[in-house]
């Protein structure tokens, strides 16, 4: 099984917004997922440079749901 096949559900980056990773893998006890910058920023309402937002990432790994929070610092335009 390829690691990204184990990442079965898209991640929620903002309230009710679903975004699937462009790649995901498991390394030891760590789940690593990558998203495109423009798609991730498009899920945020009016992001402003200098802001820090806390987002919740929801996932399912081997049938077990989980979530974690990430602080996202906006440093420039999304385009």
JSON list of N, CA and C in Angstrom, two decimals:
[
{"chain": "A", "resi": 1, "resn": "UNK", "atom": "N", "xyz": [0.85, -1.18, 0.00]},
{"chain": "A", "resi": 1, "resn": "UNK", "atom": "CA", "xyz": [0.00, 0.00, 0.00]},
{"chain": "A", "resi": 1, "resn": "UNK", "atom": "C", "xyz": [0.89, 1.24, 0.00]},
{"chain": "A", "resi": 2, "resn": "UNK", "atom": "N", "xyz": [0.63, 2.15, -0.90]},
{"chain": "A", "resi": 2, "resn": "UNK", "atom": "CA", "xyz": [1.36, 3.42, -0.91]},
{"chain": "A", "resi": 2, "resn": "UNK", "atom": "C", "xyz": [0.87, 4.27, 0.26]},
{"chain": "A", "resi": 3, "resn": "UNK", "atom": "N", "xyz": [1.74, 5.06, 0.89]},
{"chain": "A", "resi": 3, "resn": "UNK", "atom": "CA", "xyz": [1.33, 5.85, 2.06]},
{"chain": "A", "resi": 3, "resn": "UNK", "atom": "C", "xyz": [0.14, 6.76, 1.79]},
{"chain": "A", "resi": 4, "resn": "UNK", "atom": "N", "xyz": [0.08, 7.40, 0.60]},
{"chain": "A", "resi": 4, "resn": "UNK", "atom": "CA", "xyz": [-1.04, 8.32, 0.38]},
{"chain": "A", "resi": 4, "resn": "UNK", "atom": "C", "xyz": [-2.36, 7.58, 0.24]},
{"chain": "A", "resi": 5, "resn": "UNK", "atom": "N", "xyz": [-2.33, 6.28, -0.04]},
{"chain": "A", "resi": 5, "resn": "UNK", "atom": "CA", "xyz": [-3.57, 5.50, -0.08]},
{"chain": "A", "resi": 5, "resn": "UNK", "atom": "C", "xyz": [-4.16, 5.35, 1.32]},
{"chain": "A", "resi": 6, "resn": "UNK", "atom": "N", "xyz": [-3.30, 5.44, 2.32]},
{"chain": "A", "resi": 6, "resn": "UNK", "atom": "CA", "xyz": [-3.75, 5.30, 3.70]},
{"chain": "A", "resi": 6, "resn": "UNK", "atom": "C", "xyz": [-4.39, 6.58, 4.21]},
{"chain": "A", "resi": 7, "resn": "UNK", "atom": "N", "xyz": [-4.19, 7.67, 3.51]},
{"chain": "A", "resi": 7, "resn": "UNK", "atom": "CA", "xyz": [-4.75, 8.97, 3.88]},
{"chain": "A", "resi": 7, "resn": "UNK", "atom": "C", "xyz": [-6.07, 9.09, 3.15]},
{"chain": "A", "resi": 8, "resn": "UNK", "atom": "N", "xyz": [-7.12, 8.52, 3.70]},
{"chain": "A", "resi": 8, "resn": "UNK", "atom": "CA", "xyz": [-8.34, 8.27, 2.93]},
{"chain": "A", "resi": 8, "resn": "UNK", "atom": "C", "xyz": [-9.30, 9.44, 2.81]},
{"chain": "A", "resi": 9, "resn": "UNK", "atom": "N", "xyz": [-9.34, 10.29, 3.78]},
{"chain": "A", "resi": 9, "resn": "UNK", "atom": "CA", "xyz": [-10.30, 11.39, 3.71]},
{"chain": "A", "resi": 9, "resn": "UNK", "atom": "C", "xyz": [-9.56, 12.70, 3.54]},
{"chain": "A", "resi": 10, "resn": "UNK", "atom": "N", "xyz": [-10.16, 13.65, 2.85]},
{"chain": "A", "resi": 10, "resn": "UNK", "atom": "CA", "xyz": [-9.52, 14.96, 2.70]},
{"chain": "A", "resi": 10, "resn": "UNK", "atom": "C", "xyz": [-9.38, 15.65, 4.05]},
{"chain": "A", "resi": 11, "resn": "UNK", "atom": "N", "xyz": [-8.50, 16.59, 4.12]},
{"chain": "A", "resi": 11, "resn": "UNK", "atom": "CA", "xyz": [-8.30, 17.37, 5.35]},
{"chain": "A", "resi": 11, "resn": "UNK", "atom": "C", "xyz": [-9.15, 18.62, 5.33]},
{"chain": "A", "resi": 12, "resn": "UNK", "atom": "N", "xyz": [-9.70, 18.97, 6.45]},
{"chain": "A", "resi": 12, "resn": "UNK", "atom": "CA", "xyz": [-10.47, 20.20, 6.57]},
{"chain": "A", "resi": 12, "resn": "UNK", "atom": "C", "xyz": [-9.54, 21.30, 7.06]},
{"chain": "A", "resi": 13, "resn": "UNK", "atom": "N", "xyz": [-9.37, 22.34, 6.27]},
{"chain": "A", "resi": 13, "resn": "UNK", "atom": "CA", "xyz": [-8.50, 23.44, 6.67]},
{"chain": "A", "resi": 13, "resn": "UNK", "atom": "C", "xyz": [-9.27, 24.62, 7.24]},
{"chain": "A", "resi": 14, "resn": "UNK", "atom": "N", "xyz": [-10.50, 24.75, 6.90]},
{"chain": "A", "resi": 14, "resn": "UNK", "atom": "CA", "xyz": [-11.34, 25.83, 7.42]},
{"chain": "A", "resi": 14, "resn": "UNK", "atom": "C", "xyz": [-12.73, 25.25, 7.62]},
{"chain": "A", "resi": 15, "resn": "UNK", "atom": "N", "xyz": [-13.58, 25.96, 8.31]},
{"chain": "A", "resi": 15, "resn": "UNK", "atom": "CA", "xyz": [-14.90, 25.44, 8.63]},
{"chain": "A", "resi": 15, "resn": "UNK", "atom": "C", "xyz": [-15.59, 24.92, 7.37]},
{"chain": "A", "resi": 16, "resn": "UNK", "atom": "N", "xyz": [-15.90, 23.64, 7.36]},
{"chain": "A", "resi": 16, "resn": "UNK", "atom": "CA", "xyz": [-16.65, 22.98, 6.30]},
{"chain": "A", "resi": 16, "resn": "UNK", "atom": "C", "xyz": [-15.98, 23.03, 4.93]},
{"chain": "A", "resi": 17, "resn": "UNK", "atom": "N", "xyz": [-14.70, 23.33, 4.87]},
{"chain": "A", "resi": 17, "resn": "UNK", "atom": "CA", "xyz": [-13.97, 23.34, 3.60]},
{"chain": "A", "resi": 17, "resn": "UNK", "atom": "C", "xyz": [-13.05, 22.13, 3.57]},
{"chain": "A", "resi": 18, "resn": "UNK", "atom": "N", "xyz": [-13.18, 21.31, 2.54]},
{"chain": "A", "resi": 18, "resn": "UNK", "atom": "CA", "xyz": [-12.36, 20.12, 2.41]},
{"chain": "A", "resi": 18, "resn": "UNK", "atom": "C", "xyz": [-11.28, 20.33, 1.37]},
{"chain": "A", "resi": 19, "resn": "UNK", "atom": "N", "xyz": [-10.07, 19.91, 1.69]},
{"chain": "A", "resi": 19, "resn": "UNK", "atom": "CA", "xyz": [-8.95, 20.04, 0.77]},
{"chain": "A", "resi": 19, "resn": "UNK", "atom": "C", "xyz": [-8.11, 18.78, 0.89]},
{"chain": "A", "resi": 20, "resn": "UNK", "atom": "N", "xyz": [-7.93, 18.08, -0.22]},
{"chain": "A", "resi": 20, "resn": "UNK", "atom": "CA", "xyz": [-7.11, 16.88, -0.21]},
{"chain": "A", "resi": 20, "resn": "UNK", "atom": "C", "xyz": [-5.65, 17.23, -0.42]},
{"chain": "A", "resi": 21, "resn": "UNK", "atom": "N", "xyz": [-4.75, 16.46, 0.19]},
{"chain": "A", "resi": 21, "resn": "UNK", "atom": "CA", "xyz": [-3.32, 16.73, 0.02]},
{"chain": "A", "resi": 21, "resn": "UNK", "atom": "C", "xyz": [-2.84, 16.32, -1.37]},
{"chain": "A", "resi": 22, "resn": "UNK", "atom": "N", "xyz": [-1.78, 16.99, -1.84]},
{"chain": "A", "resi": 22, "resn": "UNK", "atom": "CA", "xyz": [-1.18, 16.57, -3.11]},
{"chain": "A", "resi": 22, "resn": "UNK", "atom": "C", "xyz": [-0.31, 15.34, -2.90]},
{"chain": "A", "resi": 23, "resn": "UNK", "atom": "N", "xyz": [0.16, 15.15, -1.67]},
{"chain": "A", "resi": 23, "resn": "UNK", "atom": "CA", "xyz": [0.84, 13.91, -1.30]},
{"chain": "A", "resi": 23, "resn": "UNK", "atom": "C", "xyz": [0.80, 13.77, 0.21]},
{"chain": "A", "resi": 24, "resn": "UNK", "atom": "N", "xyz": [0.82, 12.52, 0.66]},
{"chain": "A", "resi": 24, "resn": "UNK", "atom": "CA", "xyz": [0.82, 12.24, 2.09]},
{"chain": "A", "resi": 24, "resn": "UNK", "atom": "C", "xyz": [1.60, 10.95, 2.32]},
{"chain": "A", "resi": 25, "resn": "UNK", "atom": "N", "xyz": [2.27, 10.89, 3.46]},
{"chain": "A", "resi": 25, "resn": "UNK", "atom": "CA", "xyz": [3.03, 9.69, 3.78]},
{"chain": "A", "resi": 25, "resn": "UNK", "atom": "C", "xyz": [3.15, 9.56, 5.31]},
{"chain": "A", "resi": 26, "resn": "UNK", "atom": "N", "xyz": [3.45, 8.36, 5.73]},
{"chain": "A", "resi": 26, "resn": "UNK", "atom": "CA", "xyz": [3.70, 8.09, 7.14]},
{"chain": "A", "resi": 26, "resn": "UNK", "atom": "C", "xyz": [5.19, 7.81, 7.29]},
{"chain": "A", "resi": 27, "resn": "UNK", "atom": "N", "xyz": [5.83, 8.53, 8.21]},
{"chain": "A", "resi": 27, "resn": "UNK", "atom": "CA", "xyz": [7.24, 8.31, 8.53]},
{"chain": "A", "resi": 27, "resn": "UNK", "atom": "C", "xyz": [7.33, 8.05, 10.02]},
{"chain": "A", "resi": 28, "resn": "UNK", "atom": "N", "xyz": [7.55, 6.80, 10.38]},
{"chain": "A", "resi": 28, "resn": "UNK", "atom": "CA", "xyz": [7.57, 6.44, 11.80]},
{"chain": "A", "resi": 28, "resn": "UNK", "atom": "C", "xyz": [6.22, 6.73, 12.42]},
{"chain": "A", "resi": 29, "resn": "UNK", "atom": "N", "xyz": [6.20, 7.58, 13.44]},
{"chain": "A", "resi": 29, "resn": "UNK", "atom": "CA", "xyz": [4.93, 7.94, 14.09]},
{"chain": "A", "resi": 29, "resn": "UNK", "atom": "C", "xyz": [4.37, 9.26, 13.56]},
{"chain": "A", "resi": 30, "resn": "UNK", "atom": "N", "xyz": [4.92, 9.77, 12.45]},
{"chain": "A", "resi": 30, "resn": "UNK", "atom": "CA", "xyz": [4.50, 11.05, 11.91]},
{"chain": "A", "resi": 30, "resn": "UNK", "atom": "C", "xyz": [3.71, 10.88, 10.61]},
{"chain": "A", "resi": 31, "resn": "UNK", "atom": "N", "xyz": [2.61, 11.60, 10.51]},
{"chain": "A", "resi": 31, "resn": "UNK", "atom": "CA", "xyz": [1.83, 11.69, 9.28]},
{"chain": "A", "resi": 31, "resn": "UNK", "atom": "C", "xyz": [2.19, 13.01, 8.63]},
{"chain": "A", "resi": 32, "resn": "UNK", "atom": "N", "xyz": [2.73, 12.97, 7.41]},
{"chain": "A", "resi": 32, "resn": "UNK", "atom": "CA", "xyz": [3.13, 14.18, 6.71]},
{"chain": "A", "resi": 32, "resn": "UNK", "atom": "C", "xyz": [2.27, 14.34, 5.48]},
{"chain": "A", "resi": 33, "resn": "UNK", "atom": "N", "xyz": [1.70, 15.54, 5.31]},
{"chain": "A", "resi": 33, "resn": "UNK", "atom": "CA", "xyz": [0.85, 15.82, 4.16]},
{"chain": "A", "resi": 33, "resn": "UNK", "atom": "C", "xyz": [1.24, 17.17, 3.58]},
{"chain": "A", "resi": 34, "resn": "UNK", "atom": "N", "xyz": [1.22, 17.27, 2.25]},
{"chain": "A", "resi": 34, "resn": "UNK", "atom": "CA", "xyz": [1.53, 18.53, 1.58]},
{"chain": "A", "resi": 34, "resn": "UNK", "atom": "C", "xyz": [0.31, 19.01, 0.82]},
{"chain": "A", "resi": 35, "resn": "UNK", "atom": "N", "xyz": [0.11, 20.33, 0.87]},
{"chain": "A", "resi": 35, "resn": "UNK", "atom": "CA", "xyz": [-0.98, 20.99, 0.17]},
{"chain": "A", "resi": 35, "resn": "UNK", "atom": "C", "xyz": [-0.39, 22.11, -0.68]},
{"chain": "A", "resi": 36, "resn": "UNK", "atom": "N", "xyz": [-1.05, 22.47, -1.77]},
{"chain": "A", "resi": 36, "resn": "UNK", "atom": "CA", "xyz": [-0.56, 23.61, -2.54]},
{"chain": "A", "resi": 36, "resn": "UNK", "atom": "C", "xyz": [-0.88, 24.88, -1.77]},
{"chain": "A", "resi": 37, "resn": "UNK", "atom": "N", "xyz": [0.03, 25.84, -1.84]},
{"chain": "A", "resi": 37, "resn": "UNK", "atom": "CA", "xyz": [-0.15, 27.10, -1.10]},
{"chain": "A", "resi": 37, "resn": "UNK", "atom": "C", "xyz": [-1.42, 27.81, -1.55]},
{"chain": "A", "resi": 38, "resn": "UNK", "atom": "N", "xyz": [-1.64, 27.91, -2.86]},
{"chain": "A", "resi": 38, "resn": "UNK", "atom": "CA", "xyz": [-2.79, 28.67, -3.36]},
{"chain": "A", "resi": 38, "resn": "UNK", "atom": "C", "xyz": [-4.11, 28.03, -2.94]},
{"chain": "A", "resi": 39, "resn": "UNK", "atom": "N", "xyz": [-4.20, 26.69, -2.98]},
{"chain": "A", "resi": 39, "resn": "UNK", "atom": "CA", "xyz": [-5.44, 26.03, -2.55]},
{"chain": "A", "resi": 39, "resn": "UNK", "atom": "C", "xyz": [-5.66, 26.18, -1.05]},
{"chain": "A", "resi": 40, "resn": "UNK", "atom": "N", "xyz": [-4.59, 26.07, -0.27]},
{"chain": "A", "resi": 40, "resn": "UNK", "atom": "CA", "xyz": [-4.73, 26.22, 1.18]},
{"chain": "A", "resi": 40, "resn": "UNK", "atom": "C", "xyz": [-5.17, 27.63, 1.54]},
{"chain": "A", "resi": 41, "resn": "UNK", "atom": "N", "xyz": [-4.56, 28.64, 0.94]},
{"chain": "A", "resi": 41, "resn": "UNK", "atom": "CA", "xyz": [-4.95, 30.03, 1.23]},
{"chain": "A", "resi": 41, "resn": "UNK", "atom": "C", "xyz": [-6.37, 30.33, 0.76]},
{"chain": "A", "resi": 42, "resn": "UNK", "atom": "N", "xyz": [-6.80, 29.67, -0.31]},
{"chain": "A", "resi": 42, "resn": "UNK", "atom": "CA", "xyz": [-8.16, 29.90, -0.82]},
{"chain": "A", "resi": 42, "resn": "UNK", "atom": "C", "xyz": [-9.23, 29.43, 0.17]},
{"chain": "A", "resi": 43, "resn": "UNK", "atom": "N", "xyz": [-8.86, 28.56, 1.12]},
{"chain": "A", "resi": 43, "resn": "UNK", "atom": "CA", "xyz": [-9.84, 28.10, 2.11]},
{"chain": "A", "resi": 43, "resn": "UNK", "atom": "C", "xyz": [-10.02, 29.09, 3.26]},
{"chain": "A", "resi": 44, "resn": "UNK", "atom": "N", "xyz": [-9.14, 30.08, 3.35]},
{"chain": "A", "resi": 44, "resn": "UNK", "atom": "CA", "xyz": [-9.21, 31.06, 4.44]},
{"chain": "A", "resi": 44, "resn": "UNK", "atom": "C", "xyz": [-9.97, 32.30, 3.99]},
{"chain": "A", "resi": 45, "resn": "UNK", "atom": "N", "xyz": [-10.74, 32.86, 4.89]},
{"chain": "A", "resi": 45, "resn": "UNK", "atom": "CA", "xyz": [-11.47, 34.08, 4.59]},
{"chain": "A", "resi": 45, "resn": "UNK", "atom": "C", "xyz": [-10.55, 35.28, 4.79]},
{"chain": "A", "resi": 46, "resn": "UNK", "atom": "N", "xyz": [-10.29, 36.01, 3.73]},
{"chain": "A", "resi": 46, "resn": "UNK", "atom": "CA", "xyz": [-9.51, 37.25, 3.73]},
{"chain": "A", "resi": 46, "resn": "UNK", "atom": "C", "xyz": [-8.20, 37.14, 4.51]},
{"chain": "A", "resi": 47, "resn": "UNK", "atom": "N", "xyz": [-7.29, 36.25, 4.11]},
{"chain": "A", "resi": 47, "resn": "UNK", "atom": "CA", "xyz": [-6.00, 36.19, 4.81]},
{"chain": "A", "resi": 47, "resn": "UNK", "atom": "C", "xyz": [-5.19, 37.46, 4.57]},
{"chain": "A", "resi": 48, "resn": "UNK", "atom": "N", "xyz": [-4.57, 37.96, 5.61]},
{"chain": "A", "resi": 48, "resn": "UNK", "atom": "CA", "xyz": [-3.77, 39.18, 5.53]},
{"chain": "A", "resi": 48, "resn": "UNK", "atom": "C", "xyz": [-2.33, 38.87, 5.93]},
{"chain": "A", "resi": 49, "resn": "UNK", "atom": "N", "xyz": [-1.34, 39.39, 5.18]},
{"chain": "A", "resi": 49, "resn": "UNK", "atom": "CA", "xyz": [0.06, 39.18, 5.56]},
{"chain": "A", "resi": 49, "resn": "UNK", "atom": "C", "xyz": [0.30, 39.61, 7.00]},
{"chain": "A", "resi": 50, "resn": "UNK", "atom": "N", "xyz": [1.06, 38.80, 7.73]},
{"chain": "A", "resi": 50, "resn": "UNK", "atom": "CA", "xyz": [1.36, 39.08, 9.13]},
{"chain": "A", "resi": 50, "resn": "UNK", "atom": "C", "xyz": [0.43, 38.38, 10.11]},
{"chain": "A", "resi": 51, "resn": "UNK", "atom": "N", "xyz": [-0.72, 37.92, 9.65]},
{"chain": "A", "resi": 51, "resn": "UNK", "atom": "CA", "xyz": [-1.65, 37.21, 10.52]},
{"chain": "A", "resi": 51, "resn": "UNK", "atom": "C", "xyz": [-1.14, 35.82, 10.84]},
{"chain": "A", "resi": 52, "resn": "UNK", "atom": "N", "xyz": [-1.55, 35.32, 11.99]},
{"chain": "A", "resi": 52, "resn": "UNK", "atom": "CA", "xyz": [-1.37, 33.91, 12.32]},
{"chain": "A", "resi": 52, "resn": "UNK", "atom": "C", "xyz": [-2.75, 33.34, 12.59]},
{"chain": "A", "resi": 53, "resn": "UNK", "atom": "N", "xyz": [-3.07, 32.24, 11.92]},
{"chain": "A", "resi": 53, "resn": "UNK", "atom": "CA", "xyz": [-4.35, 31.57, 12.12]},
{"chain": "A", "resi": 53, "resn": "UNK", "atom": "C", "xyz": [-4.09, 30.15, 12.60]},
{"chain": "A", "resi": 54, "resn": "UNK", "atom": "N", "xyz": [-4.98, 29.66, 13.43]},
{"chain": "A", "resi": 54, "resn": "UNK", "atom": "CA", "xyz": [-4.92, 28.27, 13.87]},
{"chain": "A", "resi": 54, "resn": "UNK", "atom": "C", "xyz": [-5.96, 27.50, 13.07]},
{"chain": "A", "resi": 55, "resn": "UNK", "atom": "N", "xyz": [-5.51, 26.46, 12.38]},
{"chain": "A", "resi": 55, "resn": "UNK", "atom": "CA", "xyz": [-6.42, 25.64, 11.60]},
{"chain": "A", "resi": 55, "resn": "UNK", "atom": "C", "xyz": [-6.44, 24.23, 12.18]},
{"chain": "A", "resi": 56, "resn": "UNK", "atom": "N", "xyz": [-7.53, 23.53, 11.98]},
{"chain": "A", "resi": 56, "resn": "UNK", "atom": "CA", "xyz": [-7.67, 22.15, 12.43]},
{"chain": "A", "resi": 56, "resn": "UNK", "atom": "C", "xyz": [-7.62, 21.24, 11.22]},
{"chain": "A", "resi": 57, "resn": "UNK", "atom": "N", "xyz": [-6.75, 20.27, 11.27]},
{"chain": "A", "resi": 57, "resn": "UNK", "atom": "CA", "xyz": [-6.62, 19.28, 10.19]},
{"chain": "A", "resi": 57, "resn": "UNK", "atom": "C", "xyz": [-7.24, 17.98, 10.70]},
{"chain": "A", "resi": 58, "resn": "UNK", "atom": "N", "xyz": [-8.25, 17.50, 9.98]},
{"chain": "A", "resi": 58, "resn": "UNK", "atom": "CA", "xyz": [-8.90, 16.24, 10.32]},
{"chain": "A", "resi": 58, "resn": "UNK", "atom": "C", "xyz": [-8.47, 15.20, 9.30]},
{"chain": "A", "resi": 59, "resn": "UNK", "atom": "N", "xyz": [-8.20, 13.99, 9.74]},
{"chain": "A", "resi": 59, "resn": "UNK", "atom": "CA", "xyz": [-7.74, 12.94, 8.85]},
{"chain": "A", "resi": 59, "resn": "UNK", "atom": "C", "xyz": [-8.22, 11.59, 9.35]},
{"chain": "A", "resi": 60, "resn": "UNK", "atom": "N", "xyz": [-8.05, 10.58, 8.51]},
{"chain": "A", "resi": 60, "resn": "UNK", "atom": "CA", "xyz": [-8.30, 9.20, 8.89]},
{"chain": "A", "resi": 60, "resn": "UNK", "atom": "C", "xyz": [-7.10, 8.38, 8.45]},
{"chain": "A", "resi": 61, "resn": "UNK", "atom": "N", "xyz": [-6.56, 7.59, 9.35]},
{"chain": "A", "resi": 61, "resn": "UNK", "atom": "CA", "xyz": [-5.39, 6.77, 9.05]},
{"chain": "A", "resi": 61, "resn": "UNK", "atom": "C", "xyz": [-5.67, 5.35, 9.52]},
{"chain": "A", "resi": 62, "resn": "UNK", "atom": "N", "xyz": [-5.67, 4.42, 8.59]},
{"chain": "A", "resi": 62, "resn": "UNK", "atom": "CA", "xyz": [-5.98, 3.02, 8.89]},
{"chain": "A", "resi": 62, "resn": "UNK", "atom": "C", "xyz": [-7.32, 2.88, 9.60]},
{"chain": "A", "resi": 63, "resn": "UNK", "atom": "N", "xyz": [-8.31, 3.67, 9.18]},
{"chain": "A", "resi": 63, "resn": "UNK", "atom": "CA", "xyz": [-9.65, 3.59, 9.73]},
{"chain": "A", "resi": 63, "resn": "UNK", "atom": "C", "xyz": [-9.86, 4.31, 11.04]},
{"chain": "A", "resi": 64, "resn": "UNK", "atom": "N", "xyz": [-8.83, 4.96, 11.56]},
{"chain": "A", "resi": 64, "resn": "UNK", "atom": "CA", "xyz": [-8.94, 5.66, 12.84]},
{"chain": "A", "resi": 64, "resn": "UNK", "atom": "C", "xyz": [-8.91, 7.16, 12.59]},
{"chain": "A", "resi": 65, "resn": "UNK", "atom": "N", "xyz": [-10.00, 7.87, 12.96]},
{"chain": "A", "resi": 65, "resn": "UNK", "atom": "CA", "xyz": [-10.01, 9.32, 12.76]},
{"chain": "A", "resi": 65, "resn": "UNK", "atom": "C", "xyz": [-9.10, 10.03, 13.76]},
{"chain": "A", "resi": 66, "resn": "UNK", "atom": "N", "xyz": [-8.57, 11.15, 13.33]},
{"chain": "A", "resi": 66, "resn": "UNK", "atom": "CA", "xyz": [-7.73, 11.96, 14.20]},
{"chain": "A", "resi": 66, "resn": "UNK", "atom": "C", "xyz": [-7.78, 13.41, 13.77]},
{"chain": "A", "resi": 67, "resn": "UNK", "atom": "N", "xyz": [-7.22, 14.28, 14.58]},
{"chain": "A", "resi": 67, "resn": "UNK", "atom": "CA", "xyz": [-7.13, 15.68, 14.21]},
{"chain": "A", "resi": 67, "resn": "UNK", "atom": "C", "xyz": [-5.98, 16.32, 14.96]},
{"chain": "A", "resi": 68, "resn": "UNK", "atom": "N", "xyz": [-5.49, 17.41, 14.41]},
{"chain": "A", "resi": 68, "resn": "UNK", "atom": "CA", "xyz": [-4.48, 18.22, 15.09]},
{"chain": "A", "resi": 68, "resn": "UNK", "atom": "C", "xyz": [-4.63, 19.65, 14.64]},
{"chain": "A", "resi": 69, "resn": "UNK", "atom": "N", "xyz": [-4.08, 20.56, 15.42]},
{"chain": "A", "resi": 69, "resn": "UNK", "atom": "CA", "xyz": [-4.13, 21.99, 15.08]},
{"chain": "A", "resi": 69, "resn": "UNK", "atom": "C", "xyz": [-2.76, 22.46, 14.64]},
{"chain": "A", "resi": 70, "resn": "UNK", "atom": "N", "xyz": [-2.77, 23.38, 13.69]},
{"chain": "A", "resi": 70, "resn": "UNK", "atom": "CA", "xyz": [-1.54, 23.93, 13.14]},
{"chain": "A", "resi": 70, "resn": "UNK", "atom": "C", "xyz": [-1.66, 25.45, 13.13]},
{"chain": "A", "resi": 71, "resn": "UNK", "atom": "N", "xyz": [-0.62, 26.14, 13.59]},
{"chain": "A", "resi": 71, "resn": "UNK", "atom": "CA", "xyz": [-0.58, 27.60, 13.45]},
{"chain": "A", "resi": 71, "resn": "UNK", "atom": "C", "xyz": [-0.04, 27.92, 12.07]},
{"chain": "A", "resi": 72, "resn": "UNK", "atom": "N", "xyz": [-0.78, 28.69, 11.31]},
{"chain": "A", "resi": 72, "resn": "UNK", "atom": "CA", "xyz": [-0.44, 29.06, 9.95]},
{"chain": "A", "resi": 72, "resn": "UNK", "atom": "C", "xyz": [-0.17, 30.55, 9.91]},
{"chain": "A", "resi": 73, "resn": "UNK", "atom": "N", "xyz": [1.04, 30.94, 9.57]},
{"chain": "A", "resi": 73, "resn": "UNK", "atom": "CA", "xyz": [1.40, 32.36, 9.49]},
{"chain": "A", "resi": 73, "resn": "UNK", "atom": "C", "xyz": [1.33, 32.79, 8.04]},
{"chain": "A", "resi": 74, "resn": "UNK", "atom": "N", "xyz": [0.56, 33.84, 7.77]},
{"chain": "A", "resi": 74, "resn": "UNK", "atom": "CA", "xyz": [0.41, 34.38, 6.43]},
{"chain": "A", "resi": 74, "resn": "UNK", "atom": "C", "xyz": [1.56, 35.36, 6.21]},
{"chain": "A", "resi": 75, "resn": "UNK", "atom": "N", "xyz": [2.38, 35.11, 5.18]},
{"chain": "A", "resi": 75, "resn": "UNK", "atom": "CA", "xyz": [3.55, 35.96, 4.96]},
{"chain": "A", "resi": 75, "resn": "UNK", "atom": "C", "xyz": [3.46, 36.78, 3.68]},
{"chain": "A", "resi": 76, "resn": "UNK", "atom": "N", "xyz": [2.52, 36.49, 2.81]},
{"chain": "A", "resi": 76, "resn": "UNK", "atom": "CA", "xyz": [2.41, 37.24, 1.56]},
{"chain": "A", "resi": 76, "resn": "UNK", "atom": "C", "xyz": [1.19, 36.80, 0.78]},
{"chain": "A", "resi": 77, "resn": "UNK", "atom": "N", "xyz": [1.02, 37.31, -0.43]},
{"chain": "A", "resi": 77, "resn": "UNK", "atom": "CA", "xyz": [-0.14, 36.94, -1.24]},
{"chain": "A", "resi": 77, "resn": "UNK", "atom": "C", "xyz": [-0.10, 35.47, -1.62]},
{"chain": "A", "resi": 78, "resn": "UNK", "atom": "N", "xyz": [-1.28, 34.90, -1.81]},
{"chain": "A", "resi": 78, "resn": "UNK", "atom": "CA", "xyz": [-1.39, 33.48, -2.14]},
{"chain": "A", "resi": 78, "resn": "UNK", "atom": "C", "xyz": [-1.13, 33.16, -3.59]},
{"chain": "A", "resi": 79, "resn": "UNK", "atom": "N", "xyz": [-1.10, 34.13, -4.46]},
{"chain": "A", "resi": 79, "resn": "UNK", "atom": "CA", "xyz": [-0.92, 33.85, -5.88]},
{"chain": "A", "resi": 79, "resn": "UNK", "atom": "C", "xyz": [0.53, 33.75, -6.25]}
]
